[in-house]
Amino acid sequence: MNILMLSSTFPYPPTRGGTQVRTFHLLKYLSQHHAITLVTQREPGVTDAEVLELRDYVDNLIVFNRPQDTSESGTLLEKIQRFYYFIQKGTPPSVLNRYSSEMQTWIDNFVEAGKCDVITCEHSVNEIYVRSHFQKNLRTIVNVHSSVYGTCRNQLKTGISENRFRDRLYLPLLRRYEQRYCSKFSAIVVTTEEDRIQMQEFNPKTEIQVIPNGVDLVSFPYRTHDPNGHRIIFIGAMDNLANIDAVCFFSNEVLSEIQKLYPDTTFDIVGSRPAPEVLALKEKPGITVTGRVPSMVEYLHKATVCVVPMRTGFGIKNKTLEAMAAGVPVVASERGLEGLSVDGSNIPPRALRANQPTEYVTLISQLFENSQLRTKLSRNARQLVETEFTWESAGKRYEEVLTSTGC
């Protein structure tokens, strides 16, 4: 089967963030059985070597330069103009600012020439390149990753929106936008049951499949020993709004309380492109901000506990799965554990659930004190990942959606 994959995010190396990781591992699996044409955009940080390396995983790699994103810049008049365009045309500025007319022309010609059997949009931002009439002649799939409407609504609810006034105006428009673009696709893929329910509400007749993220078990091997100590870690891209909020919340409201009980407690914030708010946290006792590191798993194996104190952001969190695969006991919020069965009746404990500062302090203290609990969580979590959250399993399920003849 000839598959045309669209990804405005350059999906290599698969260590840059959630979107890149998911796209890369799915295309890697599909390329074993199908001919893949990947159309993507190159941002300034992508090297020539990375472009060459990605070519080894696909039959045909088409790379366009990413347009400069101006969705958050410009004069007040320009911002007002973008908002009115959103009202009139129905497409958010964040999508339009990644749009390449050159890339659109290439896709149109490729599809009209009958060179593909299925199109996949890796992340909903790529839906803009799919014409409504495409699904008359071939199967069209959107791999949503997370609902833009749901994410905006949650950020407003939790109070971490960067621009509350703007997002209140955008929220009903995002709902309309998500409902409209989904109608162009033969099938929708989401990562969690929560997103499936959201999308089903918008599109009750559309085929919607839940395919969770996975972990590369070679890149995240199980740890060989328990390091003990009082070392806490958070991993993730540190220019991401949800991650910024998570580490600031933990640093400002939780860490000092733990340090009163365990003065030598440290907190490593490990991830690329740390925002100014994150870099400022280095001034607090015990906090290290690493920036991008050669090996995330080396830092994980040295940690006593991994925290995932997310207060916003939808979908299964790669950071949670990767920590669990590495064997690091996890203390996480409802958002950090979304889509994962980690506790409850007839479920062995795989992670500890916390949302309030006092809950984090209590549970982390328990893990610091109890090596048996650390071992139990470590083993159970690794087993869960091995059985339910590998990229091979995700790839097989994605292939079934792509090759299905259902409507």
Short mmCIF file of C-alpha atoms in Angstrom, two decimals:
data_model
loop_
_atom_site.label_atom_id
_atom_site.label_comp_id
_atom_site.label_asym_id
_atom_site.label_seq_id
_atom_site.Cartn_x
_atom_site.Cartn_y
_atom_site.Cartn_z
CA MET A 1 0.00 0.00 0.00
CA ASN A 2 1.19 3.51 -0.82
CA ILE A 3 0.86 5.80 2.19
CA LEU A 4 1.19 9.58 2.09
CA MET A 5 2.09 10.88 5.57
CA LEU A 6 1.83 14.61 6.32
CA SER A 7 3.75 16.10 9.23
CA SER A 8 4.55 19.80 9.50
CA THR A 9 6.75 18.82 12.46
CA PHE A 10 10.04 17.24 11.37
CA PRO A 11 9.88 13.82 13.10
CA TYR A 12 13.58 13.17 13.61
CA PRO A 13 15.42 12.49 15.81
CA PRO A 14 12.60 10.93 17.86
CA THR A 15 13.74 12.70 21.03
CA ARG A 16 12.47 16.22 20.39
CA GLY A 17 9.00 15.83 21.89
CA GLY A 18 5.73 13.91 21.91
CA THR A 19 4.58 14.72 18.38
CA GLN A 20 7.91 13.80 16.80
CA VAL A 21 8.23 10.60 18.81
CA ARG A 22 4.78 9.32 17.87
CA THR A 23 5.10 10.20 14.19
CA PHE A 24 8.55 8.66 13.84
CA HIS A 25 7.74 5.34 15.47
CA LEU A 26 4.50 4.90 13.54
CA LEU A 27 6.18 5.60 10.19
CA LYS A 28 9.06 3.32 11.18
CA TYR A 29 6.65 0.46 11.78
CA LEU A 30 4.56 1.10 8.64
CA SER A 31 7.66 1.30 6.44
CA GLN A 32 8.31 -2.40 7.08
CA HIS A 33 5.23 -3.38 5.07
CA HIS A 34 4.26 -0.36 2.97
CA ALA A 35 5.70 2.35 0.73
CA ILE A 36 5.85 5.60 2.70
CA THR A 37 6.00 9.09 1.22
CA LEU A 38 6.59 11.57 4.02
CA VAL A 39 5.92 15.26 3.40
CA THR A 40 7.28 17.41 6.21
CA GLN A 41 8.68 20.82 7.08
CA ARG A 42 12.15 21.68 8.22
CA GLU A 43 12.58 24.11 11.09
CA PRO A 44 15.88 25.94 11.69
CA GLY A 45 17.23 23.42 14.23
CA VAL A 46 17.12 20.46 11.83
CA THR A 47 20.56 19.48 10.47
CA ASP A 48 21.46 18.10 7.04
CA ALA A 49 22.61 14.89 8.75
CA GLU A 50 19.18 14.45 10.36
CA VAL A 51 17.47 14.88 6.98
CA LEU A 52 19.73 12.19 5.49
CA GLU A 53 19.11 9.84 8.41
CA LEU A 54 15.33 10.22 8.14
CA ARG A 55 15.48 9.30 4.44
CA ASP A 56 16.56 5.79 5.47
CA TYR A 57 13.15 5.18 7.07
CA VAL A 58 10.88 6.14 4.16
CA ASP A 59 10.67 5.47 0.44
CA ASN A 60 10.24 9.11 -0.46
CA LEU A 61 11.04 12.15 1.72
CA ILE A 62 9.77 15.56 0.62
CA VAL A 63 10.98 18.46 2.77
CA PHE A 64 9.73 22.05 2.68
CA ASN A 65 10.97 24.95 4.78
CA ARG A 66 8.59 25.84 7.58
CA PRO A 67 7.00 29.28 7.21
CA GLN A 68 7.84 31.71 9.97
CA ASP A 69 5.25 31.54 12.74
CA THR A 70 3.73 34.96 13.33
CA SER A 71 0.60 33.80 15.19
CA GLU A 72 1.71 35.47 18.45
CA SER A 73 3.52 38.50 17.02
CA GLY A 74 2.59 41.72 15.26
CA THR A 75 0.69 44.86 16.12
CA LEU A 76 -2.65 44.92 17.89
CA LEU A 77 -4.32 45.62 14.53
CA GLU A 78 -2.67 42.54 12.99
CA LYS A 79 -3.83 40.37 15.89
CA ILE A 80 -7.38 41.67 15.50
CA GLN A 81 -7.22 40.93 11.77
CA ARG A 82 -6.11 37.35 12.48
CA PHE A 83 -9.00 36.91 14.92
CA TYR A 84 -11.56 38.14 12.37
CA TYR A 85 -10.06 35.85 9.75
CA PHE A 86 -10.48 32.99 12.22
CA ILE A 87 -14.16 33.91 12.60
CA GLN A 88 -14.70 34.16 8.85
CA LYS A 89 -12.67 31.20 7.59
CA GLY A 90 -12.80 28.92 10.63
CA THR A 91 -9.10 28.01 10.77
CA PRO A 92 -6.97 29.07 13.79
CA PRO A 93 -3.95 31.36 13.27
CA SER A 94 -1.68 28.66 14.72
CA VAL A 95 -2.65 26.37 11.81
CA LEU A 96 -2.55 29.04 9.11
CA ASN A 97 0.92 30.17 10.16
CA ARG A 98 2.35 26.72 9.40
CA TYR A 99 0.61 26.57 6.05
CA SER A 100 2.76 26.31 2.93
CA SER A 101 1.07 26.90 -0.42
CA GLU A 102 4.03 25.20 -2.10
CA MET A 103 3.49 22.13 0.04
CA GLN A 104 -0.24 22.23 -0.72
CA THR A 105 0.40 22.26 -4.48
CA TRP A 106 2.75 19.29 -4.19
CA ILE A 107 0.17 17.30 -2.18
CA ASP A 108 -2.66 18.16 -4.57
CA ASN A 109 -0.64 17.01 -7.59
CA PHE A 110 0.46 13.81 -5.84
CA VAL A 111 -3.10 12.87 -4.87
CA GLU A 112 -4.60 13.79 -8.25
CA ALA A 113 -1.99 11.62 -9.96
CA GLY A 114 -3.29 8.65 -7.96
CA LYS A 115 0.05 7.95 -6.30
CA CYS A 116 -1.30 7.06 -2.86
CA ASP A 117 -3.96 4.80 -1.37
CA VAL A 118 -4.27 6.54 1.98
CA ILE A 119 -3.33 9.90 3.53
CA THR A 120 -2.46 10.31 7.19
CA CYS A 121 -2.24 13.67 8.96
CA GLU A 122 0.18 13.26 11.84
CA HIS A 123 -1.30 15.77 14.28
CA SER A 124 -4.43 17.74 13.54
CA VAL A 125 -2.50 20.86 12.44
CA ASN A 126 -1.89 19.07 9.13
CA GLU A 127 -5.60 18.72 8.36
CA ILE A 128 -5.41 21.97 6.39
CA TYR A 129 -3.69 20.13 3.51
CA VAL A 130 -6.50 17.59 3.05
CA ARG A 131 -9.24 18.63 0.62
CA SER A 132 -12.80 17.55 1.40
CA HIS A 133 -13.10 15.67 -1.89
CA PHE A 134 -9.98 13.53 -1.24
CA GLN A 135 -11.97 10.95 0.74
CA LYS A 136 -14.09 10.15 -2.32
CA ASN A 137 -11.11 8.40 -3.91
CA LEU A 138 -8.90 7.30 -1.03
CA ARG A 139 -8.88 6.73 2.71
CA THR A 140 -8.07 9.81 4.80
CA ILE A 141 -6.88 9.58 8.41
CA VAL A 142 -6.20 12.27 11.01
CA ASN A 143 -4.02 11.24 13.94
CA VAL A 144 -5.20 13.93 16.34
CA HIS A 145 -2.70 13.46 19.24
CA SER A 146 -4.85 15.77 21.41
CA SER A 147 -8.00 17.87 21.04
CA VAL A 148 -7.21 21.58 20.49
CA TYR A 149 -10.62 22.52 21.88
CA GLY A 150 -10.16 20.27 24.92
CA THR A 151 -6.66 21.60 25.57
CA CYS A 152 -7.78 25.25 25.38
CA ARG A 153 -10.74 24.57 27.65
CA ASN A 154 -8.55 22.83 30.20
CA GLN A 155 -5.94 25.61 30.20
CA LEU A 156 -8.67 28.15 30.90
CA LYS A 157 -10.10 25.96 33.65
CA THR A 158 -6.73 25.47 35.37
CA GLY A 159 -5.71 29.09 34.96
CA ILE A 160 -2.50 28.53 33.00
CA SER A 161 -3.63 30.03 29.72
CA GLU A 162 -1.02 32.43 28.33
CA ASN A 163 -3.77 34.80 27.18
CA ARG A 164 -7.09 34.23 28.92
CA PHE A 165 -8.95 36.95 27.04
CA ARG A 166 -7.88 35.57 23.66
CA ASP A 167 -8.56 31.96 24.62
CA ARG A 168 -12.06 32.75 25.88
CA LEU A 169 -12.79 34.24 22.47
CA TYR A 170 -11.17 31.32 20.68
CA LEU A 171 -12.85 28.49 22.63
CA PRO A 172 -16.20 28.34 20.74
CA LEU A 173 -14.33 28.88 17.47
CA LEU A 174 -12.01 25.97 18.23
CA ARG A 175 -15.00 23.77 18.92
CA ARG A 176 -16.50 24.70 15.55
CA TYR A 177 -13.13 24.23 13.84
CA GLU A 178 -12.53 20.77 15.30
CA GLN A 179 -16.01 19.63 14.42
CA ARG A 180 -15.65 20.89 10.84
CA TYR A 181 -12.23 19.50 9.98
CA CYS A 182 -13.02 16.05 11.35
CA SER A 183 -15.77 15.65 8.77
CA LYS A 184 -13.12 15.51 6.01
CA PHE A 185 -11.69 12.21 7.26
CA SER A 186 -12.59 8.56 6.82
CA ALA A 187 -11.31 7.82 10.32
CA ILE A 188 -9.98 9.66 13.37
CA VAL A 189 -7.24 8.32 15.65
CA VAL A 190 -6.82 9.59 19.22
CA THR A 191 -4.55 8.55 22.09
CA THR A 192 -7.02 8.29 24.99
CA GLU A 193 -10.62 7.37 25.72
CA GLU A 194 -11.24 10.92 26.95
CA ASP A 195 -10.33 12.33 23.55
CA ARG A 196 -12.45 9.66 21.84
CA ILE A 197 -15.50 10.77 23.83
CA GLN A 198 -14.79 14.41 22.93
CA MET A 199 -14.44 13.65 19.23
CA GLN A 200 -17.46 11.35 19.21
CA GLU A 201 -19.54 14.22 20.56
CA PHE A 202 -18.47 16.33 17.58
CA ASN A 203 -18.76 13.54 15.01
CA PRO A 204 -21.13 10.77 16.20
CA LYS A 205 -21.05 8.90 12.86
CA THR A 206 -17.27 8.98 12.33
CA GLU A 207 -14.99 6.01 12.88
CA ILE A 208 -12.78 6.85 15.89
CA GLN A 209 -10.00 4.57 17.15
CA VAL A 210 -7.96 4.90 20.34
CA ILE A 211 -4.27 4.11 19.79
CA PRO A 212 -2.07 5.02 22.76
CA ASN A 213 1.56 6.06 22.59
CA GLY A 214 4.36 3.59 23.14
CA VAL A 215 7.93 3.38 24.35
CA ASP A 216 11.11 2.31 22.57
CA LEU A 217 12.21 -0.32 25.10
CA VAL A 218 15.74 -0.37 23.67
CA SER A 219 16.18 3.34 24.30
CA PHE A 220 14.56 3.07 27.74
CA PRO A 221 15.93 -0.13 29.31
CA TYR A 222 14.84 -1.22 32.76
CA ARG A 223 17.16 -0.01 35.52
CA THR A 224 19.59 -2.51 37.06
CA HIS A 225 19.44 -1.16 40.63
CA ASP A 226 17.56 1.18 42.95
CA PRO A 227 19.70 4.30 43.51
CA ASN A 228 18.04 5.13 46.88
CA GLY A 229 18.61 8.74 47.97
CA HIS A 230 16.28 11.72 47.61
CA ARG A 231 16.57 12.63 43.94
CA ILE A 232 13.45 13.72 42.05
CA ILE A 233 13.24 14.16 38.29
CA PHE A 234 10.92 15.63 35.67
CA ILE A 235 11.51 15.00 31.95
CA GLY A 236 10.05 16.73 28.90
CA ALA A 237 10.46 19.52 26.38
CA MET A 238 10.79 22.61 28.53
CA ASP A 239 9.32 25.13 26.10
CA ASN A 240 5.96 23.38 26.30
CA LEU A 241 3.35 25.38 28.22
CA ALA A 242 1.97 22.39 30.12
CA ASN A 243 5.47 21.26 31.14
CA ILE A 244 6.45 24.78 32.21
CA ASP A 245 3.38 24.98 34.42
CA ALA A 246 4.08 21.53 35.89
CA VAL A 247 7.66 22.23 36.99
CA CYS A 248 6.84 25.73 38.28
CA PHE A 249 3.95 24.32 40.31
CA PHE A 250 6.10 21.56 41.77
CA SER A 251 9.10 23.81 42.44
CA ASN A 252 7.08 26.59 44.06
CA GLU A 253 4.46 24.63 45.98
CA VAL A 254 5.83 21.16 46.70
CA LEU A 255 9.62 20.91 46.69
CA SER A 256 10.36 23.19 49.67
CA GLU A 257 7.95 21.18 51.83
CA ILE A 258 9.75 17.96 50.93
CA GLN A 259 13.10 19.59 51.62
CA LYS A 260 11.93 20.44 55.15
CA LEU A 261 11.67 16.70 55.75
CA TYR A 262 14.63 15.66 53.58
CA PRO A 263 17.04 18.62 53.29
CA ASP A 264 19.25 16.95 50.69
CA THR A 265 16.38 16.49 48.20
CA THR A 266 17.23 17.54 44.65
CA PHE A 267 15.01 18.18 41.65
CA ASP A 268 16.38 17.67 38.13
CA ILE A 269 14.41 19.31 35.31
CA VAL A 270 15.63 17.45 32.24
CA GLY A 271 14.59 18.51 28.75
CA SER A 272 15.41 20.67 25.78
CA ARG A 273 14.74 24.37 25.20
CA PRO A 274 14.01 25.50 28.79
CA ALA A 275 11.90 28.66 28.85
CA PRO A 276 12.99 31.69 30.92
CA GLU A 277 10.53 30.76 33.69
CA VAL A 278 12.17 27.34 33.92
CA LEU A 279 15.73 28.66 33.86
CA ALA A 280 14.82 30.98 36.73
CA LEU A 281 14.05 27.95 38.90
CA LYS A 282 17.79 27.19 39.10
CA GLU A 283 18.01 29.89 41.76
CA LYS A 284 16.03 27.71 44.16
CA PRO A 285 17.94 25.28 46.41
CA GLY A 286 18.43 21.80 44.99
CA ILE A 287 17.07 22.50 41.49
CA THR A 288 19.06 21.73 38.36
CA VAL A 289 17.88 22.66 34.85
CA THR A 290 19.88 20.61 32.35
CA GLY A 291 18.58 21.64 28.94
CA ARG A 292 18.91 18.99 26.24
CA VAL A 293 20.92 15.93 27.30
CA PRO A 294 22.47 13.13 25.22
CA SER A 295 20.62 10.39 27.14
CA MET A 296 17.39 10.95 29.06
CA VAL A 297 17.45 7.42 30.45
CA GLU A 298 20.77 7.97 32.24
CA TYR A 299 19.15 10.72 34.30
CA LEU A 300 16.07 8.58 34.91
CA HIS A 301 18.13 5.66 36.23
CA LYS A 302 19.79 7.95 38.79
CA ALA A 303 16.46 9.25 40.12
CA THR A 304 14.62 7.98 43.18
CA VAL A 305 11.25 9.30 41.99
CA CYS A 306 9.89 10.77 38.75
CA VAL A 307 7.12 13.35 39.13
CA VAL A 308 4.61 14.20 36.41
CA PRO A 309 2.62 17.05 38.04
CA MET A 310 0.70 18.04 34.91
CA ARG A 311 -2.31 20.30 35.39
CA THR A 312 -3.20 20.58 31.72
CA GLY A 313 -2.50 18.81 28.42
CA PHE A 314 -4.48 15.96 26.93
CA GLY A 315 -3.41 12.50 25.82
CA ILE A 316 -1.08 9.82 27.15
CA LYS A 317 2.17 11.40 28.31
CA ASN A 318 5.32 9.94 26.78
CA LYS A 319 7.25 11.17 29.80
CA THR A 320 5.13 8.99 32.10
CA LEU A 321 5.54 5.90 29.93
CA GLU A 322 9.28 6.43 29.54
CA ALA A 323 9.82 6.76 33.29
CA MET A 324 7.74 3.65 33.91
CA ALA A 325 9.68 1.72 31.26
CA ALA A 326 12.97 2.76 32.87
CA GLY A 327 11.74 1.44 36.21
CA VAL A 328 11.56 4.78 38.04
CA PRO A 329 8.67 5.02 40.55
CA VAL A 330 6.18 7.65 39.32
CA VAL A 331 4.07 10.12 41.30
CA ALA A 332 1.72 11.90 38.91
CA SER A 333 -1.48 13.88 38.60
CA GLU A 334 -4.70 12.80 36.91
CA ARG A 335 -3.44 14.49 33.73
CA GLY A 336 -0.04 12.84 34.04
CA LEU A 337 -1.68 9.41 34.28
CA GLU A 338 -4.38 9.96 31.65
CA GLY A 339 -5.10 6.82 29.66
CA LEU A 340 -3.19 4.53 32.05
CA SER A 341 -4.58 1.91 34.47
CA VAL A 342 -2.21 2.27 37.40
CA ASP A 343 -4.40 1.57 40.45
CA GLY A 344 -7.81 0.37 41.56
CA SER A 345 -9.46 -2.97 42.25
CA ASN A 346 -7.68 -5.97 40.74
CA ILE A 347 -4.93 -3.70 39.37
CA PRO A 348 -1.42 -3.99 40.84
CA PRO A 349 -0.04 -0.57 41.84
CA ARG A 350 1.99 0.87 38.96
CA ALA A 351 2.20 4.55 39.95
CA LEU A 352 0.99 6.84 42.73
CA ARG A 353 -1.67 9.45 42.09
CA ALA A 354 -1.39 13.02 43.48
CA ASN A 355 -2.94 16.37 42.61
CA GLN A 356 -2.56 18.58 45.67
CA PRO A 357 0.80 19.68 47.17
CA THR A 358 0.15 17.77 50.40
CA GLU A 359 -0.51 14.58 48.41
CA TYR A 360 2.81 14.91 46.57
CA VAL A 361 4.68 15.46 49.84
CA THR A 362 3.05 12.43 51.49
CA LEU A 363 3.56 10.02 48.60
CA ILE A 364 7.11 11.08 47.76
CA SER A 365 8.02 10.74 51.44
CA GLN A 366 6.60 7.21 51.39
CA LEU A 367 8.74 6.32 48.41
CA PHE A 368 11.87 7.85 49.99
CA GLU A 369 11.30 5.69 53.08
CA ASN A 370 10.06 2.44 51.57
CA SER A 371 12.37 0.57 49.19
CA GLN A 372 9.87 -2.30 48.88
CA LEU A 373 7.22 0.09 47.59
CA ARG A 374 9.70 1.53 45.09
CA THR A 375 10.54 -1.96 43.85
CA LYS A 376 6.88 -2.97 43.56
CA LEU A 377 5.94 0.12 41.53
CA SER A 378 9.05 -0.22 39.39
CA ARG A 379 8.39 -3.83 38.38
CA ASN A 380 4.65 -3.43 37.87
CA ALA A 381 5.09 -0.31 35.74
CA ARG A 382 7.68 -1.92 33.48
CA GLN A 383 5.42 -4.93 32.99
CA LEU A 384 2.51 -2.68 32.01
CA VAL A 385 4.60 -0.90 29.38
CA GLU A 386 5.96 -4.16 27.98
CA THR A 387 2.49 -5.66 27.56
CA GLU A 388 0.38 -2.66 26.49
CA PHE A 389 2.51 0.30 25.42
CA THR A 390 5.11 -0.66 22.85
CA TRP A 391 5.46 1.10 19.52
CA GLU A 392 5.10 -2.24 17.75
CA SER A 393 1.66 -2.68 19.30
CA ALA A 394 0.68 0.90 18.39
CA GLY A 395 2.03 0.43 14.87
CA LYS A 396 -0.02 -2.73 14.30
CA ARG A 397 -3.20 -1.01 15.39
CA TYR A 398 -2.46 2.03 13.25
CA GLU A 399 -1.85 -0.20 10.25
CA GLU A 400 -5.26 -1.82 10.80
CA VAL A 401 -6.93 1.61 10.68
CA LEU A 402 -5.07 2.58 7.51
CA THR A 403 -5.84 -0.64 5.68
CA SER A 404 -9.45 -0.91 6.79
CA THR A 405 -12.14 -0.67 4.13
CA GLY A 406 -14.71 0.61 6.60
CA CYS A 407 -16.23 4.08 6.36
#
